[in-house]
mmCIF file of C-alpha atoms in Angstrom:
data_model
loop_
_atom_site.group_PDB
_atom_site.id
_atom_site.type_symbol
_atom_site.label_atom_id
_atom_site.label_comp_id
_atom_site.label_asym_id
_atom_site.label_seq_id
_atom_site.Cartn_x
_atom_site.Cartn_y
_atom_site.Cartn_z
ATOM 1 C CA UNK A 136 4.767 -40.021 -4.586
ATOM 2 C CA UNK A 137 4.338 -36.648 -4.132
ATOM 3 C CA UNK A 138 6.823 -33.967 -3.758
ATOM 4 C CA UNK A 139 6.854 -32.237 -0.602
ATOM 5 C CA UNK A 140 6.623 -28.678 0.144
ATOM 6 C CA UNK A 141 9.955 -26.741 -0.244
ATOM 7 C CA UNK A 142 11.130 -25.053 3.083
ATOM 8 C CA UNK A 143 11.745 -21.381 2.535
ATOM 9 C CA UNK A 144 15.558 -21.439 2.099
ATOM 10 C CA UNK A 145 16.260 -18.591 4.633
ATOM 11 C CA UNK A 146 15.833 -21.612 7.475
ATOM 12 C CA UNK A 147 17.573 -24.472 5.882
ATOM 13 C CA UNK A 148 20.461 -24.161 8.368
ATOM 14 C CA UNK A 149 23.568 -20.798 9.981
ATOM 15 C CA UNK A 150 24.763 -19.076 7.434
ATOM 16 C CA UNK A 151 25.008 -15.434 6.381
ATOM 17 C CA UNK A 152 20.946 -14.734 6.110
ATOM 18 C CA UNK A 153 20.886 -16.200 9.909
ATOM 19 C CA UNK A 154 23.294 -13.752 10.649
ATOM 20 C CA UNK A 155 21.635 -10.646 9.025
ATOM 21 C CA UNK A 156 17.910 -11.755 10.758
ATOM 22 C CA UNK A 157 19.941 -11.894 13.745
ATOM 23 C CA UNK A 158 21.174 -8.067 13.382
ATOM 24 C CA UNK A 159 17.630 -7.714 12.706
ATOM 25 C CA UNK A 160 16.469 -8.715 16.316
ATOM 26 C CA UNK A 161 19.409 -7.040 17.839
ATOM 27 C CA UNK A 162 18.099 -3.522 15.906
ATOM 28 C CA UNK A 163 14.619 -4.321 16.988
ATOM 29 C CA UNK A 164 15.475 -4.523 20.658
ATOM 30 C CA UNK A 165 17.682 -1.205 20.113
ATOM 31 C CA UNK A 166 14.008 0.552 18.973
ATOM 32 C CA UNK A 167 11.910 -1.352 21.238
ATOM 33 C CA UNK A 168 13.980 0.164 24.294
ATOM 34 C CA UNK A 169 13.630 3.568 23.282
ATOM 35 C CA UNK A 170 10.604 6.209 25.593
ATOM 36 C CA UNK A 171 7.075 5.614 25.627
ATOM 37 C CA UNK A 172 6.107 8.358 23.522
ATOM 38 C CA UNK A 173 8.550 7.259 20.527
ATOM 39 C CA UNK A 174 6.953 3.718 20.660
ATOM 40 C CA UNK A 175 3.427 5.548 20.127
ATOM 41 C CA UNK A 176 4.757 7.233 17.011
ATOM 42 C CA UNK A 177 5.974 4.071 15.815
ATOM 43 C CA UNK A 178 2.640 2.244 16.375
ATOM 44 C CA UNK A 179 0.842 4.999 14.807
ATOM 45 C CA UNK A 180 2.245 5.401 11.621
ATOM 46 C CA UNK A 181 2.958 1.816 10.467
ATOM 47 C CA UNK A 182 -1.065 1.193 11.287
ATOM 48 C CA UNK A 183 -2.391 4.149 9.664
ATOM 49 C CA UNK A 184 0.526 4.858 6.767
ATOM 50 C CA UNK A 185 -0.037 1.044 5.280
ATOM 51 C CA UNK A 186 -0.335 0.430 1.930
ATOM 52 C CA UNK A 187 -4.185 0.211 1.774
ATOM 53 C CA UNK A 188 -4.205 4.196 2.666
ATOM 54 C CA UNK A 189 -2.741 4.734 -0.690
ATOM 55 C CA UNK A 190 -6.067 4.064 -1.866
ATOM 56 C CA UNK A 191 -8.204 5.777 0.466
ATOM 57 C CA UNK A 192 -5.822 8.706 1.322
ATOM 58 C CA UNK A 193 -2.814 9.892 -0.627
ATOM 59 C CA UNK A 194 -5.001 8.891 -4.046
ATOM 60 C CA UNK A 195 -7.680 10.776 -3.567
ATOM 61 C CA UNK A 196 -5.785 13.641 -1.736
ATOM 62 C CA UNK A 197 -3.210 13.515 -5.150
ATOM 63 C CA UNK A 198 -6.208 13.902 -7.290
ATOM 64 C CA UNK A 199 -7.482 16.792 -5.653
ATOM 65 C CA UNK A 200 -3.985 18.851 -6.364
ATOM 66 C CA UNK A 201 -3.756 17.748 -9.817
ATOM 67 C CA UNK A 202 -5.888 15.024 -11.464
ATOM 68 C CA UNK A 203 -3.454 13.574 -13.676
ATOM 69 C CA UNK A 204 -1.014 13.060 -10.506
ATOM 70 C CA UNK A 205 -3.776 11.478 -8.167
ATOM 71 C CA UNK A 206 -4.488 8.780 -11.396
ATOM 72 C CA UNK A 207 -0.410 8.084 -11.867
ATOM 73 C CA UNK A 208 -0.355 7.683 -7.932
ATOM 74 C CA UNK A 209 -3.240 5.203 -8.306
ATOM 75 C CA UNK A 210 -1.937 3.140 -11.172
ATOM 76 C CA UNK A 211 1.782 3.144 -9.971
ATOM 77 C CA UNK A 212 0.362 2.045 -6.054
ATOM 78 C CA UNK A 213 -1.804 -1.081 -7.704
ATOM 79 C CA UNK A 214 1.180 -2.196 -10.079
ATOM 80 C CA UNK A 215 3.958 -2.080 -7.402
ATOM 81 C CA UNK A 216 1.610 -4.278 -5.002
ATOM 82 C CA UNK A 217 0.638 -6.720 -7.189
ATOM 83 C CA UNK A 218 4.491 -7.110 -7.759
ATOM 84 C CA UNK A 219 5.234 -6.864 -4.211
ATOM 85 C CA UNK A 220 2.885 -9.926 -4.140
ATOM 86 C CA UNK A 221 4.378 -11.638 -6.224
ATOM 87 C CA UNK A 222 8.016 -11.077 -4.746
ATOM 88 C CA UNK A 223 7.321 -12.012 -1.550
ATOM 89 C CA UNK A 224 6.116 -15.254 -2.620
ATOM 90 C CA UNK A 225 9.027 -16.282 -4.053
ATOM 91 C CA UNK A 226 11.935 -14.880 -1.918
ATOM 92 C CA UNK A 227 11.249 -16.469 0.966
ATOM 93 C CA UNK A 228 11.291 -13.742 3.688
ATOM 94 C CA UNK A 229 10.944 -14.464 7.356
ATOM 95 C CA UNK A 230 9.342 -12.477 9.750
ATOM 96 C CA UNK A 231 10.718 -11.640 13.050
ATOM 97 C CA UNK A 232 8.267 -12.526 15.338
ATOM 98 C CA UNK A 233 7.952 -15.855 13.615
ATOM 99 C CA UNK A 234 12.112 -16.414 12.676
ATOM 100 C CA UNK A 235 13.032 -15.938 16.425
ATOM 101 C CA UNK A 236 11.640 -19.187 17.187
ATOM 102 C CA UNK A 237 12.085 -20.745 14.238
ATOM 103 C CA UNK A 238 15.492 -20.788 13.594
ATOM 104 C CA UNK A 239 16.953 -22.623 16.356
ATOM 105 C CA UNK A 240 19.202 -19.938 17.485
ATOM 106 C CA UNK A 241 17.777 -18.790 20.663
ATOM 107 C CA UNK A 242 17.574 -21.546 23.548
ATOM 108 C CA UNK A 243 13.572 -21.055 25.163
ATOM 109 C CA UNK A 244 15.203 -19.331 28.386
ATOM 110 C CA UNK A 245 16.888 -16.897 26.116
ATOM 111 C CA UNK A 246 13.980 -15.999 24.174
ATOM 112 C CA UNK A 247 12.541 -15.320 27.834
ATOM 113 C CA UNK A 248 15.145 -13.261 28.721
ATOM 114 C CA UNK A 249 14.592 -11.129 25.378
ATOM 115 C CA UNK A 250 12.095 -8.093 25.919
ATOM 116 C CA UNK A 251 10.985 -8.532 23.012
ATOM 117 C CA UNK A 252 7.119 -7.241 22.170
ATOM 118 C CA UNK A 253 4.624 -7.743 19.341
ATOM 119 C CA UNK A 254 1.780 -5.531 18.550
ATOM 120 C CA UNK A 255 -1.386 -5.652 17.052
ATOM 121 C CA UNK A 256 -0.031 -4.591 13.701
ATOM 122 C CA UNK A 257 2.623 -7.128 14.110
ATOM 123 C CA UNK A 258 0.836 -10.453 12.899
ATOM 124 C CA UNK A 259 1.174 -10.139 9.349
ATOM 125 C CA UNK A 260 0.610 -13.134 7.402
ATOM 126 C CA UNK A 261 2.256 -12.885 4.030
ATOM 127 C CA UNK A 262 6.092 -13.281 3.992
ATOM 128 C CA UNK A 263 8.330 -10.741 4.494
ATOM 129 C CA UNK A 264 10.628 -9.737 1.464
ATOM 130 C CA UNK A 265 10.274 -6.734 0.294
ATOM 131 C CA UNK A 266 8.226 -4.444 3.153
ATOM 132 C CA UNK A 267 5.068 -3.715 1.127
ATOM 133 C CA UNK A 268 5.140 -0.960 3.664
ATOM 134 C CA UNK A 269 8.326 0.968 2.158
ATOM 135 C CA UNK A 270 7.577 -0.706 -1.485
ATOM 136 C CA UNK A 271 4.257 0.293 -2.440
ATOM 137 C CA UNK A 272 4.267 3.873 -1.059
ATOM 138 C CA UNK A 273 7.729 4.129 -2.024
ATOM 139 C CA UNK A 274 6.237 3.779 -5.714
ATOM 140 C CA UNK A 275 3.314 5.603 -5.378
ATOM 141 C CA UNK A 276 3.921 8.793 -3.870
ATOM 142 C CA UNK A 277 6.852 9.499 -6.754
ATOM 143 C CA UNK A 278 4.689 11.211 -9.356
ATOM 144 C CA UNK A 279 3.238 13.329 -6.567
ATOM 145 C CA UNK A 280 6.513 14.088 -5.262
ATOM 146 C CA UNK A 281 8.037 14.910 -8.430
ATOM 147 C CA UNK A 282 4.726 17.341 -8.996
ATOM 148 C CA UNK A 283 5.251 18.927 -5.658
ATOM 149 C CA UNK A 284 8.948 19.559 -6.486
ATOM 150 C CA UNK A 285 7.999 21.136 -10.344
ATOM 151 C CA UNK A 286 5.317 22.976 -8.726
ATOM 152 C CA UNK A 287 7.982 24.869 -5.844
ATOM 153 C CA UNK A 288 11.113 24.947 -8.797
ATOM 154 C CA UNK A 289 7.990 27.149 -10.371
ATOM 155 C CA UNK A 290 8.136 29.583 -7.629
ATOM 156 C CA UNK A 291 11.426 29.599 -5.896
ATOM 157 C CA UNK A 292 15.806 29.029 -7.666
ATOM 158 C CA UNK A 293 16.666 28.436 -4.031
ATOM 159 C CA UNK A 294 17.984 24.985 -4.328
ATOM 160 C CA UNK A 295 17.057 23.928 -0.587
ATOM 161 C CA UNK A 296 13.354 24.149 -0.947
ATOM 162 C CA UNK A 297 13.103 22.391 -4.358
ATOM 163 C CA UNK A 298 14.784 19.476 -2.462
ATOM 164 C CA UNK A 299 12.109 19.535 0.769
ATOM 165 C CA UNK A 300 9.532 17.254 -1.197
ATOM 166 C CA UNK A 301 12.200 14.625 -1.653
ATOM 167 C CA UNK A 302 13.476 15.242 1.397
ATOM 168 C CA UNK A 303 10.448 14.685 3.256
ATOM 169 C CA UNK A 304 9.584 11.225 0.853
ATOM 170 C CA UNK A 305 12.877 10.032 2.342
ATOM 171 C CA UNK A 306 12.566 11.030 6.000
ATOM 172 C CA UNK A 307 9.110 9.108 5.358
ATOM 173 C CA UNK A 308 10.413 6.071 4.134
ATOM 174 C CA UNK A 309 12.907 6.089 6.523
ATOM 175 C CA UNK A 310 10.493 6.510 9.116
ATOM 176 C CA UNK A 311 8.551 3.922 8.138
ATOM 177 C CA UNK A 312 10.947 1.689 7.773
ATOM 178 C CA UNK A 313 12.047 1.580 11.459
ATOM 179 C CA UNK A 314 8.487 1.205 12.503
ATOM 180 C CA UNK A 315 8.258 -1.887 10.706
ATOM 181 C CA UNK A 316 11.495 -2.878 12.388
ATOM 182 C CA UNK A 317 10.015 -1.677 15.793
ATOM 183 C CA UNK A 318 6.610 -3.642 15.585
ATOM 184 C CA UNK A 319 8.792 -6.918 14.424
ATOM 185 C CA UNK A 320 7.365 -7.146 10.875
ATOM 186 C CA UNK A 321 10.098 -6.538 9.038
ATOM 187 C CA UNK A 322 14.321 -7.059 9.532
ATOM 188 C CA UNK A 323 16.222 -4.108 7.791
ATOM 189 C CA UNK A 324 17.425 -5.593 4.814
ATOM 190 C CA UNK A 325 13.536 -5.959 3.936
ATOM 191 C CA UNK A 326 13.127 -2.530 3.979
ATOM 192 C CA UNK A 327 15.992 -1.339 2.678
ATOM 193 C CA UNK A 328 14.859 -3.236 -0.502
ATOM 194 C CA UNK A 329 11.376 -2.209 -0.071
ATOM 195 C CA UNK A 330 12.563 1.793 -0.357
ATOM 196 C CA UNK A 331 14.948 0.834 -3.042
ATOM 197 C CA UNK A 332 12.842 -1.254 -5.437
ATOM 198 C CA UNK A 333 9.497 0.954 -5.087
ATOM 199 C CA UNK A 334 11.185 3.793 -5.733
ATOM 200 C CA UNK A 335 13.235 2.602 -9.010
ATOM 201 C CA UNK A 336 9.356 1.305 -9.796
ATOM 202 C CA UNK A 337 7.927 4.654 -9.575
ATOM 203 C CA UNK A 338 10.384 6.353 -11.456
ATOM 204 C CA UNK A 339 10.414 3.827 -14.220
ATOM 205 C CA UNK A 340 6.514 3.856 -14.507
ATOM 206 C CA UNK A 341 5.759 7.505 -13.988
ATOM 207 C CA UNK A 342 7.927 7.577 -17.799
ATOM 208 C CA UNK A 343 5.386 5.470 -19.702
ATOM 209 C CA UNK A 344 1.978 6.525 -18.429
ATOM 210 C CA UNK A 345 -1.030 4.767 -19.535
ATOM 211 C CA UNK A 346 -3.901 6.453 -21.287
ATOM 212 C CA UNK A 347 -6.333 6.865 -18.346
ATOM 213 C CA UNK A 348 -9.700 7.106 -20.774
ATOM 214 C CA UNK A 349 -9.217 3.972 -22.317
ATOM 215 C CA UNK A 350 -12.012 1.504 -20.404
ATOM 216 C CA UNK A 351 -10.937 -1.814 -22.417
ATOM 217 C CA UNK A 352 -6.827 -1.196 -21.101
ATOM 218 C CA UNK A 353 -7.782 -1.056 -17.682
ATOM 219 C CA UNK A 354 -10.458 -4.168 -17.414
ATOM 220 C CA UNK A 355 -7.564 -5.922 -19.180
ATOM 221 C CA UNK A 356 -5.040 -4.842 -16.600
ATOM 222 C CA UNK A 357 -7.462 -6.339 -14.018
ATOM 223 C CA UNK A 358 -8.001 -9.350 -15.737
ATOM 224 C CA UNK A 359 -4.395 -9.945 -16.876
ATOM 225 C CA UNK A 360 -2.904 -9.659 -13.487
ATOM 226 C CA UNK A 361 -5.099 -11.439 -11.368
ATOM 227 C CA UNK A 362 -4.852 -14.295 -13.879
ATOM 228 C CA UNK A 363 -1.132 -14.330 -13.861
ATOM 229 C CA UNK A 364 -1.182 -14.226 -9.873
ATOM 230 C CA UNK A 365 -3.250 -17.305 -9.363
ATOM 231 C CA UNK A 366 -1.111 -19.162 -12.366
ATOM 232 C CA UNK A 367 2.013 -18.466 -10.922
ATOM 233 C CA UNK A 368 0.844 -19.866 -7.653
ATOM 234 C CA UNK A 369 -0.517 -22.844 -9.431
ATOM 235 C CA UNK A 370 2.249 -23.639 -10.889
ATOM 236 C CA UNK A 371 4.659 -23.149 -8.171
ATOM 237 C CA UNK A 372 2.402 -25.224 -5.911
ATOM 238 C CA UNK A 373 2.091 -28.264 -8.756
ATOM 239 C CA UNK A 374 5.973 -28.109 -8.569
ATOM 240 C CA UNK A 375 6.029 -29.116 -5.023
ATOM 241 C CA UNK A 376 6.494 -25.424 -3.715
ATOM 242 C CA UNK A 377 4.526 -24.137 -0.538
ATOM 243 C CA UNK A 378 3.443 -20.371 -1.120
ATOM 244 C CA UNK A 379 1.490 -20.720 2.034
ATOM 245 C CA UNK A 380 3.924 -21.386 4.395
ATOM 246 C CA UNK A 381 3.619 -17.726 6.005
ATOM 247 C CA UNK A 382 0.172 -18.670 6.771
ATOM 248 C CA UNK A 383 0.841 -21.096 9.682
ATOM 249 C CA UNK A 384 3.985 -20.051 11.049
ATOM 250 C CA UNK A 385 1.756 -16.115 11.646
ATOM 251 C CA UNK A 386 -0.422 -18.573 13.296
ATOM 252 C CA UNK A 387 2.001 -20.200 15.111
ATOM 253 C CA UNK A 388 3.750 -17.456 16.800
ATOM 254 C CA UNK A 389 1.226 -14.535 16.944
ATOM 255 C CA UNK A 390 0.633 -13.700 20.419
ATOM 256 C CA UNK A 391 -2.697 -13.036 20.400
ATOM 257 C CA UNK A 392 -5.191 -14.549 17.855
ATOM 258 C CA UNK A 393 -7.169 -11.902 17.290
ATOM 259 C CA UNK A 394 -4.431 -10.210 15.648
ATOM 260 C CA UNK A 395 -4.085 -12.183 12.839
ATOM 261 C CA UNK A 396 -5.577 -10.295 10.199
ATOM 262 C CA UNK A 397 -7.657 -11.649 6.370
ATOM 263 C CA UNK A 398 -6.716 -8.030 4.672
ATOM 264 C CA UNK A 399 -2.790 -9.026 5.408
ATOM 265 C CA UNK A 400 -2.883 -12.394 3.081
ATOM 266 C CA UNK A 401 -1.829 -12.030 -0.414
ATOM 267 C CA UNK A 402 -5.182 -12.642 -1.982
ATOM 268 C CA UNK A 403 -6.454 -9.912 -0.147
ATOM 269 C CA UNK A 404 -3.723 -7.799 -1.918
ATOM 270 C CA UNK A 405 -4.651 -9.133 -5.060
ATOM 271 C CA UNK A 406 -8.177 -8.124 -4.758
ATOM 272 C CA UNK A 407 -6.881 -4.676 -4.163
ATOM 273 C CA UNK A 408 -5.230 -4.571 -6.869
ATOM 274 C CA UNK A 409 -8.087 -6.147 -8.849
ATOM 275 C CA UNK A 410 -10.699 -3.766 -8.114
ATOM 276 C CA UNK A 411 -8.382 -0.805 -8.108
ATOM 277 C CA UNK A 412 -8.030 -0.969 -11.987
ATOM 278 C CA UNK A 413 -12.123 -1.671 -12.339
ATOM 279 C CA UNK A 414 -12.218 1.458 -10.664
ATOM 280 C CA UNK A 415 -9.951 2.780 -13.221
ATOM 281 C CA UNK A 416 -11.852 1.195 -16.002
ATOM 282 C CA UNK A 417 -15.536 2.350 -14.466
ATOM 283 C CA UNK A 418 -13.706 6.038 -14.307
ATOM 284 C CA UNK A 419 -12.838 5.615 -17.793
ATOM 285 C CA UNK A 420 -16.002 4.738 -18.880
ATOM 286 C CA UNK A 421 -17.654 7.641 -17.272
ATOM 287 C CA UNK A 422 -15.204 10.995 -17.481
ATOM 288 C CA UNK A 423 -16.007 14.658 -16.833
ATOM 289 C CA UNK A 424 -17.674 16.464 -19.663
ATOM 290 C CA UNK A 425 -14.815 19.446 -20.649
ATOM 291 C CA UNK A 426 -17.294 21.969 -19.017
ATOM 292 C CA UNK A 427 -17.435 20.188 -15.794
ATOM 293 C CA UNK A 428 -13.427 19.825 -15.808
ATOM 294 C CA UNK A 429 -13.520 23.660 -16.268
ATOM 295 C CA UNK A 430 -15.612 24.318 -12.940
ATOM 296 C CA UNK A 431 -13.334 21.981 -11.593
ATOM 297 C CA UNK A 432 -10.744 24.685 -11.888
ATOM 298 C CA UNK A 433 -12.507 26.623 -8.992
ATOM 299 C CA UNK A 434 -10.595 26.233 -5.987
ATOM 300 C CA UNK A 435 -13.897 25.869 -3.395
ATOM 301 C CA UNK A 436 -15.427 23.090 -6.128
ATOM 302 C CA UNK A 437 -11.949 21.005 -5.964
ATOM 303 C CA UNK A 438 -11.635 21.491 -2.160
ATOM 304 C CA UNK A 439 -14.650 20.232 -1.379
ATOM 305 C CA UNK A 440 -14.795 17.639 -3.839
ATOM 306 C CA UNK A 441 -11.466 16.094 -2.139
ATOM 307 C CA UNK A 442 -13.083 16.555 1.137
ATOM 308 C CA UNK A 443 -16.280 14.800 -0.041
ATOM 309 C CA UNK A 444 -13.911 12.125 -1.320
ATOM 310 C CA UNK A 445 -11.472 11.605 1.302
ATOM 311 C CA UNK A 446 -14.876 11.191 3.878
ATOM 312 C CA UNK A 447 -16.408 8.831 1.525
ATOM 313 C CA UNK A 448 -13.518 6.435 0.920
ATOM 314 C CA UNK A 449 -13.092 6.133 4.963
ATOM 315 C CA UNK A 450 -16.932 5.857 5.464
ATOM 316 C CA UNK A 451 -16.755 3.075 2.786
ATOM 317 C CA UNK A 452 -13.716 1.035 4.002
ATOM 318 C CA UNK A 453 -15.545 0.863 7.476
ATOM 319 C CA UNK A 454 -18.386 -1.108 6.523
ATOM 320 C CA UNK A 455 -18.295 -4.324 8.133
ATOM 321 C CA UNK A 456 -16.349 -7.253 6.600
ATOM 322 C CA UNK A 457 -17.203 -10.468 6.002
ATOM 323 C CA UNK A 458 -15.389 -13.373 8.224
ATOM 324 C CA UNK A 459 -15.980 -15.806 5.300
ATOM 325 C CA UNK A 460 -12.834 -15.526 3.569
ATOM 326 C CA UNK A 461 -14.617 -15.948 -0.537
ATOM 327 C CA UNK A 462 -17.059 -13.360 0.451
ATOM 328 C CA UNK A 463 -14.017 -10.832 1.952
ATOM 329 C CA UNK A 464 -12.008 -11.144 -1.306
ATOM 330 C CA UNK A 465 -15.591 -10.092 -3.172
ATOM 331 C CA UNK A 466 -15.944 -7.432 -0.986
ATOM 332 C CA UNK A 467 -12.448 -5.974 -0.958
ATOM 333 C CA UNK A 468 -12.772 -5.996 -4.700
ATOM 334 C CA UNK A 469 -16.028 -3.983 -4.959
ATOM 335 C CA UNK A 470 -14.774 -1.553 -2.132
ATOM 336 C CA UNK A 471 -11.525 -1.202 -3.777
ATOM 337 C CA UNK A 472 -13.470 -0.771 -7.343
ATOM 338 C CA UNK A 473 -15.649 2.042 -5.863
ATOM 339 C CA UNK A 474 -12.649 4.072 -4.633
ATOM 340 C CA UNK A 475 -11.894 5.825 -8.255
ATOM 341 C CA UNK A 476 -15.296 5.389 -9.435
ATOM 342 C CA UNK A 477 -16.196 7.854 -6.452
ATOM 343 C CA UNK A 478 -13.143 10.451 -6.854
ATOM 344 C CA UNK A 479 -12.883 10.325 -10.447
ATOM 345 C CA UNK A 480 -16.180 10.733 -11.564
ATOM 346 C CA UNK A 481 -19.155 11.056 -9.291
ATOM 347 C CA UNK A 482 -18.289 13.216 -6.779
ATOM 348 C CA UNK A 483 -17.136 15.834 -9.078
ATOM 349 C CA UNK A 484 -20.104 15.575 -10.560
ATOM 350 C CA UNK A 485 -22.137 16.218 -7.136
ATOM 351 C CA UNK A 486 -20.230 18.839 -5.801
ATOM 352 C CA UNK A 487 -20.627 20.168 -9.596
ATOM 353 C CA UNK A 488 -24.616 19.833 -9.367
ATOM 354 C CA UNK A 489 -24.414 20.960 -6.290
ATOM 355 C CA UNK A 490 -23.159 24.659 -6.876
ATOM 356 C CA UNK A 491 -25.188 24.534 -9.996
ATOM 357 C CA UNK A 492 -28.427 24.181 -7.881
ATOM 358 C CA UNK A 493 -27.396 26.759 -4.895
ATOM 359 C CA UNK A 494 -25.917 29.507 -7.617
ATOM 360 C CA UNK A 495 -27.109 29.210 -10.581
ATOM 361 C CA UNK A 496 -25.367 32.318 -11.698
ATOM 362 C CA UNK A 497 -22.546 30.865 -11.564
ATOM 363 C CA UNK A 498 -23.694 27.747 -13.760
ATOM 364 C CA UNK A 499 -21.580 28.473 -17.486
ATOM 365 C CA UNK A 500 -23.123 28.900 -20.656
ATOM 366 C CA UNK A 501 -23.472 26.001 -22.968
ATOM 367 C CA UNK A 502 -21.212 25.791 -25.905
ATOM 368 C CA UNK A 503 -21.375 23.948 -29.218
#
């Protein structure tokens, strides 16, 4: 006989996690009720701040200040999702715009009375504990954080303005945090951990760097943690435990259909992560010549390499997808692989050839 699927524990009956989604709703409905023009700033940054613009944004934005920072805010942003993953498969966490209905607490005429709203960012799919959201770019951005705050200690004793980078991380976090409250992804204890566990990641992995030539570490890092992914899910579902449970209650209680989106499931996070580090390892593979890093040290070459890259990465994450969901986990891994593959090595080299070509005065001399 088999054993059935385990019910995430969080709706096994009233107790205290009832009463803290609960809160949840009740801060929700406080955010929801606020102007027009607040809601709009909400909606904005949760869709367009999401983890997948660490990738295409703050990466290649990080490695245009300072190479060594973009690569840390890469490898930092892949490790804390694929742990985020891995988290929110086994802790359980509801959603709000599922849990309302779910739990049993609200009669249907007082869910009608609620004015409660979902958006099209709303319909996530994976659980909810920790907020990827808060997590991932809570781990990320701390190497280029800590850079920005060496870089003004550099040029300034006055203790307020080494403290704006951090200050403006936490205002972010913050920020984002409340949106994900707002759109009903997230209750607040969800993002309170988020914040707190991706930023105790990236200050415990910005310490032990890996060595970002190295092609064989970083094709084992792919390898290694997609591997573990699937066997932990394996295993948990061989011992009778449902890691897809999100799945159907999104689809349950989405409003609208169409807003139930592939690149929220896990797997699709996974394949992020996956093709992030074969980006790595194809980076590694292929670095800069030591002449080409020192033209790199020309302000115009490193501007417009970062501009180059930033309009690539957007012009290459808005290719069409495929509906077939095999054929969009391949293509989020080769899209994810070409991301540092583009910014680390052959747009630098462009932009490089480029000036060469247009002033070749300015081209150095060889050296032996």
């Amino acid at each position: 006989m088999e054993t059935p699927p385990q019910v995430p524990p969080d709706r096994t009956g009233p107790g205290a996690m009832d009463a803290l989604h609960e809160a949840g709703i009740w801060a929700a409905l406080a955010l929801q009720a606020g102007p027009p023009w607040l809601e709009q700033f909400w909606v904005y940054l949760t869709s367009h701040f999401d983890p997948k613009s660490i990738y295409t944004f703050c990466f290649p934005l990080a490695h245009g200040l300072d190479a060594r920072v973009g690569l840390m805010v890469l490898w930092i942003g892949l490790v804390a999702e694929w742990l985020n993953v891995v988290l929110k498969w086994f802790l359980f966490g509801e959603r709000p715009y599922w849990w309302i209905h779910e739990s049993g607490l609200f009669s249907q005429e007082e869910l009608e009375k609620l004015p409660l709203r979902q958006f099209p960012v709303t319909c996530e799919t994976g659980p909810g504990s920790p907020s990827g959201h808060c997590m991932i770019p809570g781990a990320a951005l701390w190497p280029l954080v800590t850079a920005l705050t060496a870089e003004v200690a550099r040029s300034t004793r006055s203790r307020v303005l080494r403290l704006i980078p951090f200050l403006a991380y936490i205002l972010f976090l913050v920020a984002m945090g409340l949106s994900r409250i707002f759109v009903l992804a997230h209750f607040p204890h969800q993002v309170v951990t988020g914040i707190l566990a991706g930023s105790a990641l990236g200050w415990g992995l910005q310490r032990c760097p890996p060595n970002f030539r190295v092609f064989r570490f970083f094709v084992a890092v792919a390898v290694v943690l997609m591997l573990s992914a699937l066997a932990l899910h394996s295993l948990a579902t061989a011992a009778g435990i449902d890691l897809d449970w999100s799945l159907r209650l999104a689809s349950a209680w989405c409003s609208d259909p169409a807003w139930l989106r592939p690149d929220t499931r896990p797997f699709a996070s996974l394949c992020r992560v996956v093709g992030s580090a074969l980006g790595l390892a194809l980076a590694a593979e292929t670095p800069l010549r030591r002449r080409d890093e020192d033209q790199l040290l020309d302000g115009r070459l490193r501007v417009a390499s970062t501009v180059l890259a930033l309009l690539a990465l957007q012009l290459v994450h808005r290719l069409p997808r495929p509906s077939d969901a095999a054929a969009l986990y391949r293509h989020v891994v080769v899209h994810y692989a070409a991301g540092p593959f583009l910014v680390v090595s052959v747009l630098p080299r462009f932009v490089i050839a480029l000036r060469n070509f247009l002033e070749p005065s300015q081209v150095p001399p060889h050296t032996n």
